[in-house]
C-alpha atoms as a printed R data frame, in Angstrom:
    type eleno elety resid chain resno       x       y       z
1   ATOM     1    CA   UNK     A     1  36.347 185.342 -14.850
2   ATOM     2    CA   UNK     A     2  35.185 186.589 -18.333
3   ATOM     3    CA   UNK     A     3  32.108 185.253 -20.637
4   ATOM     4    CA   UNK     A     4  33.233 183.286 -23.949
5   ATOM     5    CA   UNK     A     5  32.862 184.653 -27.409
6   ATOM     6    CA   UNK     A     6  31.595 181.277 -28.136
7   ATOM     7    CA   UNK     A     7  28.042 181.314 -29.742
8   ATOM     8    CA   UNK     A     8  27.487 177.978 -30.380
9   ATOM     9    CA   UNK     A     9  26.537 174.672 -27.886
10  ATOM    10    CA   UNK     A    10  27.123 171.210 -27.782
11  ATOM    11    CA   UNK     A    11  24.345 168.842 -29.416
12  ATOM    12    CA   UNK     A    12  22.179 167.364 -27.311
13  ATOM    13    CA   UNK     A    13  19.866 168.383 -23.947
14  ATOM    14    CA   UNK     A    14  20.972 170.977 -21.675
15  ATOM    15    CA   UNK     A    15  19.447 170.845 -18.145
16  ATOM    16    CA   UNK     A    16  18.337 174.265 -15.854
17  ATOM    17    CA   UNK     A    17  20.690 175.419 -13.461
18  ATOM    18    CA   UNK     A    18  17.711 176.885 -11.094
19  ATOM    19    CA   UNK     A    19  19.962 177.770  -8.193
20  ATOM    20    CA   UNK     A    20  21.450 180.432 -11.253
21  ATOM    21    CA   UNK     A    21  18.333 181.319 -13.425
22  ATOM    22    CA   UNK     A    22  15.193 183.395 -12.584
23  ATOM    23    CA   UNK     A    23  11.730 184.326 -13.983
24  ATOM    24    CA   UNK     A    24  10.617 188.071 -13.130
25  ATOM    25    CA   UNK     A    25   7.996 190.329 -14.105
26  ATOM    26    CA   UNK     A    26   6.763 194.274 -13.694
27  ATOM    27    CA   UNK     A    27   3.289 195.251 -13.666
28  ATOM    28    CA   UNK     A    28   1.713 198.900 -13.207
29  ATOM    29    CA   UNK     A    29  -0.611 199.434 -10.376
30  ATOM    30    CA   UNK     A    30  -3.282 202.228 -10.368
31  ATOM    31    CA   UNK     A    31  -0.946 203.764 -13.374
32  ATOM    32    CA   UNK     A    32   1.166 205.130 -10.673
33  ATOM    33    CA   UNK     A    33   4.155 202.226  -9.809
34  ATOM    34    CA   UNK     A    34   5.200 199.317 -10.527
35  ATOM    35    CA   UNK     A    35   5.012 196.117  -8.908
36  ATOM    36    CA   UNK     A    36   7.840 194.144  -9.005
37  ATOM    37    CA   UNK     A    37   7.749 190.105  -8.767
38  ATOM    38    CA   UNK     A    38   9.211 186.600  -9.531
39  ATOM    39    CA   UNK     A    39   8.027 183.073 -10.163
40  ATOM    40    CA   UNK     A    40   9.995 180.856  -7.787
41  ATOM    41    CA   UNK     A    41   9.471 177.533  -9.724
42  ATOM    42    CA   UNK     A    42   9.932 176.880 -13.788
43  ATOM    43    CA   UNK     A    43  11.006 174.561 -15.929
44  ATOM    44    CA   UNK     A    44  12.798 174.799 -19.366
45  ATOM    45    CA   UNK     A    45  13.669 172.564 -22.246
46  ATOM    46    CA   UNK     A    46  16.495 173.543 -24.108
47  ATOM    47    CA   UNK     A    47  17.863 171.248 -26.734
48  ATOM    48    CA   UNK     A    48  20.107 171.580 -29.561
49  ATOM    49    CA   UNK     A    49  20.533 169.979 -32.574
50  ATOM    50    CA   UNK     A    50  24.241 169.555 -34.632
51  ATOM    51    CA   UNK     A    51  23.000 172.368 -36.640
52  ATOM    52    CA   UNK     A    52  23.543 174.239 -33.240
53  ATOM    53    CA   UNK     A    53  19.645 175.252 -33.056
54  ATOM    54    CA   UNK     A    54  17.881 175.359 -30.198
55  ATOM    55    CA   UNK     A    55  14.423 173.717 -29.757
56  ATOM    56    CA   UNK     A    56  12.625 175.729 -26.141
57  ATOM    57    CA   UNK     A    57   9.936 174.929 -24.233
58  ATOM    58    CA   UNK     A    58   9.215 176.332 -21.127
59  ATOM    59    CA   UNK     A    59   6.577 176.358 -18.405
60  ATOM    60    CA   UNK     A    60   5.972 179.147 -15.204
61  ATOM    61    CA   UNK     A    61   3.818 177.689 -12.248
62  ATOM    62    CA   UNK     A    62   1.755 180.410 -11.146
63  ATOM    63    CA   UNK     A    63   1.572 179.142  -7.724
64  ATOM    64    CA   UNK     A    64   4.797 180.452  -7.307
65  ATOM    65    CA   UNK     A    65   4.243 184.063  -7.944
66  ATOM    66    CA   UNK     A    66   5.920 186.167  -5.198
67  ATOM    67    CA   UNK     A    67   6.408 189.658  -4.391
68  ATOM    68    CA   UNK     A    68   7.351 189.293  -0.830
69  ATOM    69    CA   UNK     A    69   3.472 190.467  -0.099
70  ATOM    70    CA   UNK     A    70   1.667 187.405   1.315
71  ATOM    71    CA   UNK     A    71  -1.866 189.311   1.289
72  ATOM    72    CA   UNK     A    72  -0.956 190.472  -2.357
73  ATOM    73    CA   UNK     A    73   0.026 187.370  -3.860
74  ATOM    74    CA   UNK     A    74  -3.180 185.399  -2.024
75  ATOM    75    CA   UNK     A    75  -5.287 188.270  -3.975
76  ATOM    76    CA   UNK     A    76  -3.255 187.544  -7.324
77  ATOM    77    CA   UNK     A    77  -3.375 183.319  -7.414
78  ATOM    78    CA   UNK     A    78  -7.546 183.526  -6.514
79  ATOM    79    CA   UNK     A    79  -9.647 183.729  -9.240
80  ATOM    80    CA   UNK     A    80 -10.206 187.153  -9.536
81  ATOM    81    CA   UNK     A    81  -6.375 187.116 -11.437
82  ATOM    82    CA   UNK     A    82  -4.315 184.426 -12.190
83  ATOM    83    CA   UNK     A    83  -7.254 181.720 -10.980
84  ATOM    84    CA   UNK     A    84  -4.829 178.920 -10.131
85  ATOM    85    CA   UNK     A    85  -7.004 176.528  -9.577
86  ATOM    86    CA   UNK     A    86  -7.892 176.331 -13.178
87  ATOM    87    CA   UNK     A    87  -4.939 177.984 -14.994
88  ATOM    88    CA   UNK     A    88  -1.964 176.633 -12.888
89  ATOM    89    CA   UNK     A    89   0.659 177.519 -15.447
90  ATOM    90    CA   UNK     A    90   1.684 179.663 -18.524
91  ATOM    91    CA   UNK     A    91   3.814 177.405 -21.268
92  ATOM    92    CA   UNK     A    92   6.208 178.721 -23.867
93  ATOM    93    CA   UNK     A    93   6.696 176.537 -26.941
94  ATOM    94    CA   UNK     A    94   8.959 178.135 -29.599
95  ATOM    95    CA   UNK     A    95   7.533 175.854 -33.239
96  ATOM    96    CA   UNK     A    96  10.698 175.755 -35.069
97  ATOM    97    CA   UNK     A    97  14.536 175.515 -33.796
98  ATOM    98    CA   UNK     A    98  16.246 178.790 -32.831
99  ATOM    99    CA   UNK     A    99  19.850 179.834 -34.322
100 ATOM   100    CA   UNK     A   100  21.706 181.218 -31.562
101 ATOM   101    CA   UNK     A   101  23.400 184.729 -31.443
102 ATOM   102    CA   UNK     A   102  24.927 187.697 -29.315
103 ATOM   103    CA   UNK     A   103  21.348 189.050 -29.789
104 ATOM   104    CA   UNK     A   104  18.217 187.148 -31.194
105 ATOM   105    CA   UNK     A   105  14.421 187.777 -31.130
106 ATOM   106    CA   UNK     A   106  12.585 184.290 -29.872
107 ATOM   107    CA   UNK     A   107   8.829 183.705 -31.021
108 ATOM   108    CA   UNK     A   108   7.052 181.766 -29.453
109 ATOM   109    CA   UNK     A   109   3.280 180.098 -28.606
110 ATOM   110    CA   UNK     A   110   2.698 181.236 -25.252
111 ATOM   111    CA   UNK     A   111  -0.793 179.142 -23.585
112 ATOM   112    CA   UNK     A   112  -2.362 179.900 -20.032
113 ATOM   113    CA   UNK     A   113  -5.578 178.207 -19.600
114 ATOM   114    CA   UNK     A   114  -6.267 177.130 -22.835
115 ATOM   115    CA   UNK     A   115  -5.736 180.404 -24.563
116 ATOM   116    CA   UNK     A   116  -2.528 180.633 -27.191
117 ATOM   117    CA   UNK     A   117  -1.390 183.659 -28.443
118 ATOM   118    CA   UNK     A   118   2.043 184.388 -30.147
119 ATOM   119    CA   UNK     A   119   5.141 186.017 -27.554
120 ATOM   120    CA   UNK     A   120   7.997 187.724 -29.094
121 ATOM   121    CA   UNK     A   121  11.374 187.703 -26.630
122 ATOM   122    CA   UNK     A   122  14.567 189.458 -26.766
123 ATOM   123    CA   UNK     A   123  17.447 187.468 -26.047
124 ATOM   124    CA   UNK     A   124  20.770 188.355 -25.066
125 ATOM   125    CA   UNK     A   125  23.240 185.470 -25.027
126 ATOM   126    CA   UNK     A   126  25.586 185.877 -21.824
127 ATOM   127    CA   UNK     A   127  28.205 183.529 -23.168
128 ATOM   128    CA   UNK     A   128  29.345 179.969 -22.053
129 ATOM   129    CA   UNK     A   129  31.523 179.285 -19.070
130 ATOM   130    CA   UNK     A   130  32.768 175.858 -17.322
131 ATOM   131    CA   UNK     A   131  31.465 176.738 -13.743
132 ATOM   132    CA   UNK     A   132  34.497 175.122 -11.248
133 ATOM   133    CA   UNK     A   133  31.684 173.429  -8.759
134 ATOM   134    CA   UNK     A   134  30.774 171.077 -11.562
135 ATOM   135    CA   UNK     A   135  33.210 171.244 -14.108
136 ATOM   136    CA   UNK     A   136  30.827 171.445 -16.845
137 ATOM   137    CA   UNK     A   137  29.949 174.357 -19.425
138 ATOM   138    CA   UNK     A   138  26.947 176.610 -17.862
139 ATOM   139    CA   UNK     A   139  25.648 178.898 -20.900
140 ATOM   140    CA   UNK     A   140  23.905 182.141 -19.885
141 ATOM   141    CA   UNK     A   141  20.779 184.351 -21.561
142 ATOM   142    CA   UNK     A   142  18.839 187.187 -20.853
143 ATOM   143    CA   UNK     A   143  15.117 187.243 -22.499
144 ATOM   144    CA   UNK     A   144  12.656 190.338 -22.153
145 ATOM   145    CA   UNK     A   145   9.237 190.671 -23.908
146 ATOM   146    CA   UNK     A   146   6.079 191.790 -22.611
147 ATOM   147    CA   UNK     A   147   2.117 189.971 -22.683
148 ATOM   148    CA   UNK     A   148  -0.995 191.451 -22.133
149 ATOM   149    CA   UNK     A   149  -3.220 189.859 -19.501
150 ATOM   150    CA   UNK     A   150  -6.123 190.521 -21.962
151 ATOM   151    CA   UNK     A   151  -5.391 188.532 -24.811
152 ATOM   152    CA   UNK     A   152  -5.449 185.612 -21.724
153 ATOM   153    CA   UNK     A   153  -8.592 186.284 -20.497
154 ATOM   154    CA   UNK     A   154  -6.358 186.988 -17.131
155 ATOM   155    CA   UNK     A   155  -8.298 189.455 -14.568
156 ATOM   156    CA   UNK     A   156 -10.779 190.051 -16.970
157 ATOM   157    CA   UNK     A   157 -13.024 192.057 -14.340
158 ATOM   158    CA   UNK     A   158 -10.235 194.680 -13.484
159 ATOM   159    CA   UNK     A   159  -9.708 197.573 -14.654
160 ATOM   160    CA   UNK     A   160  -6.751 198.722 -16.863
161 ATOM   161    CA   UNK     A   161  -6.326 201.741 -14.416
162 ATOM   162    CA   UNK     A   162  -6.135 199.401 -11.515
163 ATOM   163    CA   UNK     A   163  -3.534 196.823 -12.925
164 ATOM   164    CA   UNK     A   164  -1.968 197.642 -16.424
165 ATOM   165    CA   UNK     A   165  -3.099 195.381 -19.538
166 ATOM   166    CA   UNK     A   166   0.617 194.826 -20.593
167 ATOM   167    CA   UNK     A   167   3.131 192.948 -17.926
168 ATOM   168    CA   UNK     A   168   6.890 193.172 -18.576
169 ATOM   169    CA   UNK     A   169   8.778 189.501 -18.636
170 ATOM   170    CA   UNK     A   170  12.600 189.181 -17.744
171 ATOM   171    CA   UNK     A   171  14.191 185.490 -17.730
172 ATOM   172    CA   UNK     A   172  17.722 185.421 -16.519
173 ATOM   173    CA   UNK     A   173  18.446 181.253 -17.172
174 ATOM   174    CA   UNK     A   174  21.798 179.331 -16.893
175 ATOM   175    CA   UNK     A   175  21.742 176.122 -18.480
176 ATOM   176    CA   UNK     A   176  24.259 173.401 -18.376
177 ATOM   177    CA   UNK     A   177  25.904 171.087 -20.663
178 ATOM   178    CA   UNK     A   178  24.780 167.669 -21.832
């Protein structure tokens, strides 16, 4: 099966295929590796108008972060990181509807815990497809960017030479028709 050239998407509100999409990040420890993670639950809104723009919204639960490291991701969701139980998720609000291409740069608001700062993404659009469980068009994109835990007052006690400042985003999302 082969991806579309088609660029552009029906009008109206396409849903999340989350069995198909996935939220991942990369952060350096001690300078030396990376660690490698995912959010398990997320939410997008993805609607476009008969201009064929896309309005976005998004939102990552941090009580899903994972990196198959129980003891690790305990240590990450407590206060002395991510602090859960006061920041419980990051949003993503793009202000003005996005015109879709094979490659497009997204800007954003991005907020965790009250604090907004501006996120650039690079998107790759993956193309559109009608999936043969559903019989409905499933469109495809790959965003990267990368925030710094700083400008979010995230770990604000550790040390750049224990964690790295900057953490690497990479979305994989399917959505589906209206």
């Amino acid at each position: 099966m082969t991806t579309s050239e088609q660029t552009t998407l029906a009008a109206g509100s396409w849903t999340l295929d989350a069995a198909h999409s996935s939220v991942n990040f990369t952060v350096k420890h001690l300078g030396i590796s990376k660690v490698r993670g995912r959010f398990n639950r997320f939410e997008t809104g993805f609607v476009v108008n008969e201009a064929g723009e896309a309005a976005i919204e998004a939102t990552i639960y941090f009580d899903s972060f994972d990196t198959g490291n129980e003891m690790r991701d305990g240590h990450v969701r407590s206060a002395d990181i991510l602090d859960v139980a006061n920041r419980p998720h990051l949003t993503f609000r793009v202000p003005e509807p996005v015109a879709l291409a094979e490659e497009f740069e997204v800007t954003g608001e991005a907020t965790i815990g009250g604090i907004t700062k501006p996120v650039t993404l690079a998107v790759e659009w993956g193309g559109v497809q009608v999936f043969p469980q559903d019989n409905k068009e499933h469109a495809g994109f790959t965003a990267a960017g990368t925030i710094k835990r700083s400008e979010f007052d995230v770990a604000p006690g550790m040390p750049n030479a224990m964690l790295s400042d900057k953490i690497a985003i990479e979305l994989d999302i399917q959505l589906v028709a209206p």
